[in-house]
mmCIF file of C-alpha atoms in Angstrom:
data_model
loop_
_atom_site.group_PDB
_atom_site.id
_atom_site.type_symbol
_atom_site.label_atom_id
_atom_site.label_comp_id
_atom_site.label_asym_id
_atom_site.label_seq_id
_atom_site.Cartn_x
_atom_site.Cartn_y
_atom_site.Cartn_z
ATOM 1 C CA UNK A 3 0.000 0.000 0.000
ATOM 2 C CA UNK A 4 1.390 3.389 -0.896
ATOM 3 C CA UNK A 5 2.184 5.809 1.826
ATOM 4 C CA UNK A 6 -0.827 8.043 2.637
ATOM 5 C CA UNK A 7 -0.244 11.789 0.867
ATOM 6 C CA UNK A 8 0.351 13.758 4.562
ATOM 7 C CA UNK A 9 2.133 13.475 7.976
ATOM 8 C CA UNK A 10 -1.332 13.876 9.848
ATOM 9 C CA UNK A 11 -1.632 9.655 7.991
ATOM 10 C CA UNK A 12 1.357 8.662 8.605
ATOM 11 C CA UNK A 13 1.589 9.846 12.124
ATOM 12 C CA UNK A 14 -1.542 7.866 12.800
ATOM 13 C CA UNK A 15 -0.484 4.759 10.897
ATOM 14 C CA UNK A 16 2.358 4.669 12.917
ATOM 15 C CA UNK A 17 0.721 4.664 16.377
ATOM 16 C CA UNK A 18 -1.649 2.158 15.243
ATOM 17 C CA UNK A 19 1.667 -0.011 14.458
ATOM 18 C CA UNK A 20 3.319 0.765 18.087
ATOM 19 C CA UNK A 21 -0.152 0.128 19.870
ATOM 20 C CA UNK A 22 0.435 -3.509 18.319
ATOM 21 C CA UNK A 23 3.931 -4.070 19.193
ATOM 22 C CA UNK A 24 3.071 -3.045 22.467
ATOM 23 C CA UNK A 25 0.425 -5.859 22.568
ATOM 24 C CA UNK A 26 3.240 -8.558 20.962
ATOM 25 C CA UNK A 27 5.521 -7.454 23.778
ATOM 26 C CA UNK A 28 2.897 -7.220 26.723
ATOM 27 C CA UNK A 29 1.972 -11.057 25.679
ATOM 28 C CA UNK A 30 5.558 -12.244 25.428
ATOM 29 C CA UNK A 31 5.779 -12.781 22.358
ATOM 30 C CA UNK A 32 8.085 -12.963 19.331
ATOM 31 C CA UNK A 33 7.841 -11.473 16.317
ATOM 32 C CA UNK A 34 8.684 -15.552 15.140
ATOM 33 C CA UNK A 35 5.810 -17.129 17.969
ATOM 34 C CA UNK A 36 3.350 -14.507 16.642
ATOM 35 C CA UNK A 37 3.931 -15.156 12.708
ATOM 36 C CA UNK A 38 3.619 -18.903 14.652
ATOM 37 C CA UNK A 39 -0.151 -17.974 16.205
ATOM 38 C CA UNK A 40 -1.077 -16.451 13.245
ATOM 39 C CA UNK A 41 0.237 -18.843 10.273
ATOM 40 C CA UNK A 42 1.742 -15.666 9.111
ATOM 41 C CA UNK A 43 5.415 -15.034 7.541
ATOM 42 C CA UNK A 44 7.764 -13.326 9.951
ATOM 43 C CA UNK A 45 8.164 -10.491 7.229
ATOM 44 C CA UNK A 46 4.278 -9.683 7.381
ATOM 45 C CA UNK A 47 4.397 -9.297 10.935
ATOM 46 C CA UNK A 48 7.308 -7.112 10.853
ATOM 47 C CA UNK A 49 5.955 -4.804 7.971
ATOM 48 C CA UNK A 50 2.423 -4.552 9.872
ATOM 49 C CA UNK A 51 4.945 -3.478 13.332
ATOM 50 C CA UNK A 52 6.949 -1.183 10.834
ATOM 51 C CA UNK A 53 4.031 0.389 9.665
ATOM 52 C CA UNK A 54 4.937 -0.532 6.113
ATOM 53 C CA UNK A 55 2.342 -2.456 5.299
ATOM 54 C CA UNK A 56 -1.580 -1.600 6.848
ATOM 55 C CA UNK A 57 -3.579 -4.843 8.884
ATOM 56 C CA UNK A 58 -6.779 -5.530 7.404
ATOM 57 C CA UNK A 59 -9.557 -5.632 10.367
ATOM 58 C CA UNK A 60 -9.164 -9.523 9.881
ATOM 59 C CA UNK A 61 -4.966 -9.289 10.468
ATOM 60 C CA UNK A 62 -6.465 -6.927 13.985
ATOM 61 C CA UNK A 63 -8.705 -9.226 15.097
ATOM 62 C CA UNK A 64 -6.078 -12.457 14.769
ATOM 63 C CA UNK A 65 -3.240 -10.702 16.064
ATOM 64 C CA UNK A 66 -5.557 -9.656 19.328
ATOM 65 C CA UNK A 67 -6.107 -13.393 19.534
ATOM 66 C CA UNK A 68 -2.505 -13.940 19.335
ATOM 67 C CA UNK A 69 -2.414 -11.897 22.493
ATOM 68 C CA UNK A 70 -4.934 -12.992 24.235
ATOM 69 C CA UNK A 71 -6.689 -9.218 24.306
ATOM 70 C CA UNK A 72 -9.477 -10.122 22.689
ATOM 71 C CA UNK A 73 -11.871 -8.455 24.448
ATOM 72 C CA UNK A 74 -9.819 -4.759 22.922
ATOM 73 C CA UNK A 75 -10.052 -6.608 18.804
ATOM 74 C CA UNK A 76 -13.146 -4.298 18.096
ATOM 75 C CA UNK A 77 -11.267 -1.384 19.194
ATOM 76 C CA UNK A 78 -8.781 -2.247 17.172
ATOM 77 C CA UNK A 79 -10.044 -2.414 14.485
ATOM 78 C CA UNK A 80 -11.729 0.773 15.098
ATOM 79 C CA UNK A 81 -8.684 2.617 15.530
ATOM 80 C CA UNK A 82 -7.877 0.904 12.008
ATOM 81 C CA UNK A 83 -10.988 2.618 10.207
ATOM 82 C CA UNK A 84 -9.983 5.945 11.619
ATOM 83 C CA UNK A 85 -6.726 5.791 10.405
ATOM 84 C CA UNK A 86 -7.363 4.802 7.227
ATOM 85 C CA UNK A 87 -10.483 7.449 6.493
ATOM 86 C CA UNK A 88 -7.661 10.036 7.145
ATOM 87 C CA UNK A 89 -7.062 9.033 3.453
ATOM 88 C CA UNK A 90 -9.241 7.909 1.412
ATOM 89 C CA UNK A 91 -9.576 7.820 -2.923
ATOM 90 C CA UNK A 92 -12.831 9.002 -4.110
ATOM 91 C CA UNK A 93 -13.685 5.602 -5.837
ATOM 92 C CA UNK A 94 -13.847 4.508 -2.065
ATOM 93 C CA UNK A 95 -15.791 7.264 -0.076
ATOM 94 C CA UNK A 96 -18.411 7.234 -3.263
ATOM 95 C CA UNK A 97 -18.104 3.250 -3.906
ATOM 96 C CA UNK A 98 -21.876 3.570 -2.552
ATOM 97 C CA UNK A 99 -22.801 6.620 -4.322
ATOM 98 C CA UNK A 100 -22.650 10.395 -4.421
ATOM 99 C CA UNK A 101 -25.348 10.517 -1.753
ATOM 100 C CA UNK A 102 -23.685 8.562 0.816
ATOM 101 C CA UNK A 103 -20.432 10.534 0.335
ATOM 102 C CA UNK A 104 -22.457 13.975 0.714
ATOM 103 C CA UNK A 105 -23.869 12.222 3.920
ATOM 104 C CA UNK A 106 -20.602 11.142 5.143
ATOM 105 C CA UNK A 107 -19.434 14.484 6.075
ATOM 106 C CA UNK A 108 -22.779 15.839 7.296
ATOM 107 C CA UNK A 109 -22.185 15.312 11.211
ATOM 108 C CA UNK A 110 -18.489 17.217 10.717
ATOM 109 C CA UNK A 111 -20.312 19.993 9.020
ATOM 110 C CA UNK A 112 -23.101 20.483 11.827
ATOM 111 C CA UNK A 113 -20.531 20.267 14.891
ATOM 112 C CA UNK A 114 -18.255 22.773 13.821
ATOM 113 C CA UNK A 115 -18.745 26.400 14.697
ATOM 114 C CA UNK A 116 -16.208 28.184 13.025
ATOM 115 C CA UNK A 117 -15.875 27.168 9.252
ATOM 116 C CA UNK A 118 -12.838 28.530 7.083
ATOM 117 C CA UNK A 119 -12.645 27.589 3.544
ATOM 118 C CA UNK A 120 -10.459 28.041 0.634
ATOM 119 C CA UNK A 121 -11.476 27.759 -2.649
ATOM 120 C CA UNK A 122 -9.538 28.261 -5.976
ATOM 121 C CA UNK A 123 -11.535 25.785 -8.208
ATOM 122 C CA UNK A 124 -15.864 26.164 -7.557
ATOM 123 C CA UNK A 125 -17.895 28.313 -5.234
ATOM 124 C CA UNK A 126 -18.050 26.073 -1.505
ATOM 125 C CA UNK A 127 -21.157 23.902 -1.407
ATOM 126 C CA UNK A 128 -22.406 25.678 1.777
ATOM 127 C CA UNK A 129 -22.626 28.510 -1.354
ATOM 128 C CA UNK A 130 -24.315 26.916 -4.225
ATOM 129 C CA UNK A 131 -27.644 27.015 -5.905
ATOM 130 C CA UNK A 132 -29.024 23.376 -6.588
ATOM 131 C CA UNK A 133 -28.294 24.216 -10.394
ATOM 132 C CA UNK A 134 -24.904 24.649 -9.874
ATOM 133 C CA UNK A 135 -24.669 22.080 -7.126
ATOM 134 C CA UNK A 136 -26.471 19.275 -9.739
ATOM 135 C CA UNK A 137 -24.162 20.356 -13.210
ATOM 136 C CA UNK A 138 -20.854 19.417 -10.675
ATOM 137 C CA UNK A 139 -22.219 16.309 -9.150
ATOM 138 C CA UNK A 140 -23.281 15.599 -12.722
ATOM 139 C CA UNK A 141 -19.760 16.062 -13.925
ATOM 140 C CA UNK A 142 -18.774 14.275 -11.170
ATOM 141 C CA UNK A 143 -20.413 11.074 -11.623
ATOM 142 C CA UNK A 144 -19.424 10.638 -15.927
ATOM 143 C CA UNK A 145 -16.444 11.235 -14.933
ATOM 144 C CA UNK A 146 -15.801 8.477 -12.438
ATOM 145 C CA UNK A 147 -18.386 6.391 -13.695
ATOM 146 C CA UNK A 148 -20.686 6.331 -10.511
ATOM 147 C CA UNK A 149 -23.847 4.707 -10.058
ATOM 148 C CA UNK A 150 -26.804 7.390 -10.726
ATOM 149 C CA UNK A 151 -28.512 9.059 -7.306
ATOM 150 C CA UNK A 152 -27.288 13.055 -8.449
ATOM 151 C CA UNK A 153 -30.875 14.120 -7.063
ATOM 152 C CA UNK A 154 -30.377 12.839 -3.971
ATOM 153 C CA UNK A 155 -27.058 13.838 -3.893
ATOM 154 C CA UNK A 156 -27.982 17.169 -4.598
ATOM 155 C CA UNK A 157 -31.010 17.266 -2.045
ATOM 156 C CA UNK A 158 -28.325 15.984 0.193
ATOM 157 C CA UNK A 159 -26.056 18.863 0.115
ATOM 158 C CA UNK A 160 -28.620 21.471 -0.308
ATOM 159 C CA UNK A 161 -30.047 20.616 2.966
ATOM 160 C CA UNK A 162 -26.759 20.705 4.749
ATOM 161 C CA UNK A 163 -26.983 24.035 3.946
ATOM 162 C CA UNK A 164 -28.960 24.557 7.053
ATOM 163 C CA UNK A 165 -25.743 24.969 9.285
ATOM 164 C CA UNK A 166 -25.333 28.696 7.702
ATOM 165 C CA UNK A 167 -28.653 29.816 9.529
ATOM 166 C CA UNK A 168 -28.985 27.742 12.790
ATOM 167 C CA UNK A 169 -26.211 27.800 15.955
ATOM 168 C CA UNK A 170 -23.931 30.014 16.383
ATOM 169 C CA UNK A 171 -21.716 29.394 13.698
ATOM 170 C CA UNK A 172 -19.354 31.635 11.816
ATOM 171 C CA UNK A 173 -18.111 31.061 8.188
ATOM 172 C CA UNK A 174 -14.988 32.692 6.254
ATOM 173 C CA UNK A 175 -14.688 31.910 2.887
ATOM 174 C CA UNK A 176 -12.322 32.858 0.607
ATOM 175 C CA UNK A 177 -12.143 32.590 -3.080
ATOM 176 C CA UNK A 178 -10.300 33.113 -6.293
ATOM 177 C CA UNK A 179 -11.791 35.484 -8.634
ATOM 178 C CA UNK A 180 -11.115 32.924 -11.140
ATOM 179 C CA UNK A 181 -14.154 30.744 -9.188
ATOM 180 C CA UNK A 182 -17.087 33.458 -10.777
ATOM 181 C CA UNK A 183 -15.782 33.048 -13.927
ATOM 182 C CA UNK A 184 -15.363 29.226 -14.499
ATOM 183 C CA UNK A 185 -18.278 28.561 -16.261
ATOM 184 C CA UNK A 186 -19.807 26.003 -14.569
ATOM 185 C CA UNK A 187 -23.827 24.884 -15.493
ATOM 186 C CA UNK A 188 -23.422 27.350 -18.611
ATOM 187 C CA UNK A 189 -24.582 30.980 -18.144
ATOM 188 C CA UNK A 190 -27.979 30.682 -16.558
ATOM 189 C CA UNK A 191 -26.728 28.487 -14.223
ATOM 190 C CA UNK A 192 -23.842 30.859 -13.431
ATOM 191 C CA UNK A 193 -25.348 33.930 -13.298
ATOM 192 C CA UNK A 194 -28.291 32.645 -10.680
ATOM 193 C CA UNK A 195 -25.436 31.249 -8.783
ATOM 194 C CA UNK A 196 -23.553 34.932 -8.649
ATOM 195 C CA UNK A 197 -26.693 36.713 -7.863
ATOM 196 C CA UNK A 198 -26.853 33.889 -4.884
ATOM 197 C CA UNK A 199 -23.738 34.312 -4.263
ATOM 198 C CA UNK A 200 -24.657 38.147 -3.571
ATOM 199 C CA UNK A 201 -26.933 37.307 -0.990
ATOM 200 C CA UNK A 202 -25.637 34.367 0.801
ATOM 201 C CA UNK A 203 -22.193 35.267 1.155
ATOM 202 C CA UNK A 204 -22.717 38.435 2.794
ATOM 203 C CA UNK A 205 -24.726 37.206 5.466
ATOM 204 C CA UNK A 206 -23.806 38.559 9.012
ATOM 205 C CA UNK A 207 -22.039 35.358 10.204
ATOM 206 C CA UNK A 208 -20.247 35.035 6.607
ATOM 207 C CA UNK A 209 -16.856 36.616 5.836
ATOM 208 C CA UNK A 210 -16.336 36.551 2.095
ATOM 209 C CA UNK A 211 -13.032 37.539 0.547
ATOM 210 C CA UNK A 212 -12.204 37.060 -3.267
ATOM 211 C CA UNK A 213 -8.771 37.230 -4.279
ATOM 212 C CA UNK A 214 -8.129 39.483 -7.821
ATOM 213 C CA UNK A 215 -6.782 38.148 -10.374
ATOM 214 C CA UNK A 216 -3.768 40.018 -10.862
ATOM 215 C CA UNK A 217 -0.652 39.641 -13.299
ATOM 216 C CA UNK A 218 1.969 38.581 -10.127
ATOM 217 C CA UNK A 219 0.886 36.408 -7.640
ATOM 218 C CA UNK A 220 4.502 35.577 -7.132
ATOM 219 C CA UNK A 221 4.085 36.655 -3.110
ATOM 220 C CA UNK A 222 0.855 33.726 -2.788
ATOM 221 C CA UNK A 223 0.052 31.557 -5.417
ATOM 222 C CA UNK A 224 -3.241 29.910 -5.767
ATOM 223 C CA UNK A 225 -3.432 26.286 -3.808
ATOM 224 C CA UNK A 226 -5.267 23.694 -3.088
ATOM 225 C CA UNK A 227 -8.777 23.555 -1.734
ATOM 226 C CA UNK A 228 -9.054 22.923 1.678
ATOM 227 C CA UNK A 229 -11.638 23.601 4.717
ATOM 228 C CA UNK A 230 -10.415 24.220 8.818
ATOM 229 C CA UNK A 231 -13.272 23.126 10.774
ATOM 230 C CA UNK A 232 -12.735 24.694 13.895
ATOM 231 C CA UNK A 233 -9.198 24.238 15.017
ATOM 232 C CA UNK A 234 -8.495 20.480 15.173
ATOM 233 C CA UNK A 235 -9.218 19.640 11.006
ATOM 234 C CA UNK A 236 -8.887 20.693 7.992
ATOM 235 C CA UNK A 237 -9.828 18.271 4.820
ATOM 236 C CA UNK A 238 -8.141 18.940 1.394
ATOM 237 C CA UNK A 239 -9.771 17.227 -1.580
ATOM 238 C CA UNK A 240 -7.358 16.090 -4.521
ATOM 239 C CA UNK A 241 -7.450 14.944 -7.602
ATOM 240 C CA UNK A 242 -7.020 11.289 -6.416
ATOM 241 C CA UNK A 243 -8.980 11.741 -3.009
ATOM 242 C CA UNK A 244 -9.800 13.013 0.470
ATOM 243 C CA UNK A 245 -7.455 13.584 2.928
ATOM 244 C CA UNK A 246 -8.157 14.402 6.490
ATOM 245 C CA UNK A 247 -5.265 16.447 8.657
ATOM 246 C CA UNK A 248 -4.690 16.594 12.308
ATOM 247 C CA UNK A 249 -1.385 17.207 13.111
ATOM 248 C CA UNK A 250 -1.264 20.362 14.939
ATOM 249 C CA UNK A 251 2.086 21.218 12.620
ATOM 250 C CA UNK A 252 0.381 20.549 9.766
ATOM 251 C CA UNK A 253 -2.911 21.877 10.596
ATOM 252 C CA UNK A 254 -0.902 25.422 11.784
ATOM 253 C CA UNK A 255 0.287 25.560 8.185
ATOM 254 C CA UNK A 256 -3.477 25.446 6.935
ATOM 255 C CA UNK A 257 -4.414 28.521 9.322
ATOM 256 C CA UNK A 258 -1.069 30.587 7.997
ATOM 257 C CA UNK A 259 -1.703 29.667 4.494
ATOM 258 C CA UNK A 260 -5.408 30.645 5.268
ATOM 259 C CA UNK A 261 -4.679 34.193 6.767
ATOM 260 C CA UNK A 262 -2.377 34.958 3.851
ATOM 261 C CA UNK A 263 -4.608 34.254 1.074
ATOM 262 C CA UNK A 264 -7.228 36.246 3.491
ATOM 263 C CA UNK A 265 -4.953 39.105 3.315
ATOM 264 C CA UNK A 266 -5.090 39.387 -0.101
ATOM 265 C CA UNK A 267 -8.679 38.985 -0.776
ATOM 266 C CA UNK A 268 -10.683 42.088 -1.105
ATOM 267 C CA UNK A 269 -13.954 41.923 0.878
ATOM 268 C CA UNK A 270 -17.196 43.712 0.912
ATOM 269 C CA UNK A 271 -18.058 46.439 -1.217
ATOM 270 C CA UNK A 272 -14.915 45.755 -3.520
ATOM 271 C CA UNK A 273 -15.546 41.642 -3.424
ATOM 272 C CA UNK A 274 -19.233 43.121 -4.639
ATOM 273 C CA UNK A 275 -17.954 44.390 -7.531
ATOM 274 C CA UNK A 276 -15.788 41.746 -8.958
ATOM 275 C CA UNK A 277 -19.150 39.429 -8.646
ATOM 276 C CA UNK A 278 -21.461 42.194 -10.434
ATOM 277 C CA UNK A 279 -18.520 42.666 -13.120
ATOM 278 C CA UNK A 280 -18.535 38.700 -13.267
ATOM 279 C CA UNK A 281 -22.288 38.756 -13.610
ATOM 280 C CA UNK A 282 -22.400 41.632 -16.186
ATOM 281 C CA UNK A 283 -19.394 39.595 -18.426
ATOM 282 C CA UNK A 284 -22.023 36.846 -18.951
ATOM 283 C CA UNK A 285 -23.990 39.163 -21.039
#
């Protein structure tokens, strides 16, 4: 198995790995009179220890047997499934459709109270119209050749849009200028989703900064998209897949990243502008 694209993986990977030494060791055992218990090879035992190559939940529950812990096996394997979702490829997290993956992140959403989100490719879901909303998850589903539930998928993330009026939640968003003028939907679709854009984003609990477009951005280029819910995550989607970071290094390079692109947005009358100007382009 490949390494997993971040520290904040890795990290956790690794613990997982000493947790089950620890077990080998409290149980007296030998990396040779585990392989033993287990019918294993010596190598896979020492690659699972090494954290080179990741237990399946079966390889958890065996080697718990192995060390007569048991009773801690579900746990285990627990811990497993929370390391691994710290990475995970899209044709995974949507294996059961675009619904359950819009789902999936739902209860992370609703818990956190202070949302910051970078955005250099689409306007932020907790932004979009349905039409704009349905022509990505559209997009999204030729291209990876995913079973067909868009409309729930759509009524799924539309409703999650609930967390930007209820609680006591604040929002910063912050966008490339590039994002009004992407085209997404076709024109209808893009200009109701500026003119929503014009309403939603200035609500009083939303911060929204757009970034010019400008002929150096030598000082802060354009990066990756990426949300910080609260102070203890931020989730970057890739090309390839999901990634979940927790590693307070890590995550402390989101929050600087975030407060310089911040710095170079322009916000409320000027950030105004750029979306009627992107509105008015579309004719």
């Amino acid at each position: 198995m490949p390494a997993p694209p971040s520290s904040s993986a890795q990290a956790a990977r690794q613990a997982l790995a000493a947790r089950l030494r620890d077990l080998r060791l409290d149980a007296e055992l030998t990396v040779r009179g585990l392989a033993l218990s287990t019918s294993w090879s010596h190598s896979k035992v020492s690659r699972i220890e090494n954290a080179r190559t990741a237990p399946a939940p079966e390889d958890v529950r065996a080697w718990a047997r192995a060390c007569a812990v048991e009773d801690q096996a579900e746990e285990l394997v627990a811990a497993l499934r929370a390391v691994e979702g710290m990475w995970i490829e899209w044709h995974r997290m949507e294996r059961s459709g675009l619904k359950a993956a819009q789902e999936s992140v739902r209860s992370l959403y609703e818990r956190t109270r202070a949302h910051r989100v970078y955005d250099s490719w689409l306007i932020p879901g907790l932004l979009q119209t349905m039409g704009y909303t349905t022509a990505i998850l559209h997009a999204t589903r030729r291209r990876r050749r995913l079973i067909d539930d868009v409309d729930a998928a759509v009524a799924e993330r539309m409703d999650r849009q609930h967390v930007l009026y209820e609680g006591r939640r604040t929002f910063a968003f912050v966008l490339e200028e590039a994002v009004l003028r992407n085209g997404i939907g076709g024109r209808e679709v893009m200009r109701e989703q500026l003119r929503h854009l014009l309403t939603v984003g200035f609500l009083p609990n939303v911060s929204l900064g757009l970034v010019p477009m400008q002929p150096d951005r030598s000082a802060m280029r354009p990066v990756e998209d990426f949300w910080i819910f609260d102070s203890g995550q931020v989730a970057v989607e890739l090309v390839s897949g999901y990634l979940t970071i927790t590693q307070p290094r890590e995550l402390g390079m989101y929050v600087d990243v975030f407060q310089e692109l911040a710095a170079l947005a322009v916000h409320g009358d000027k950030a105004r502008s750029l979306i009627h100007n992107a509105i008015a382009a579309l004719g």
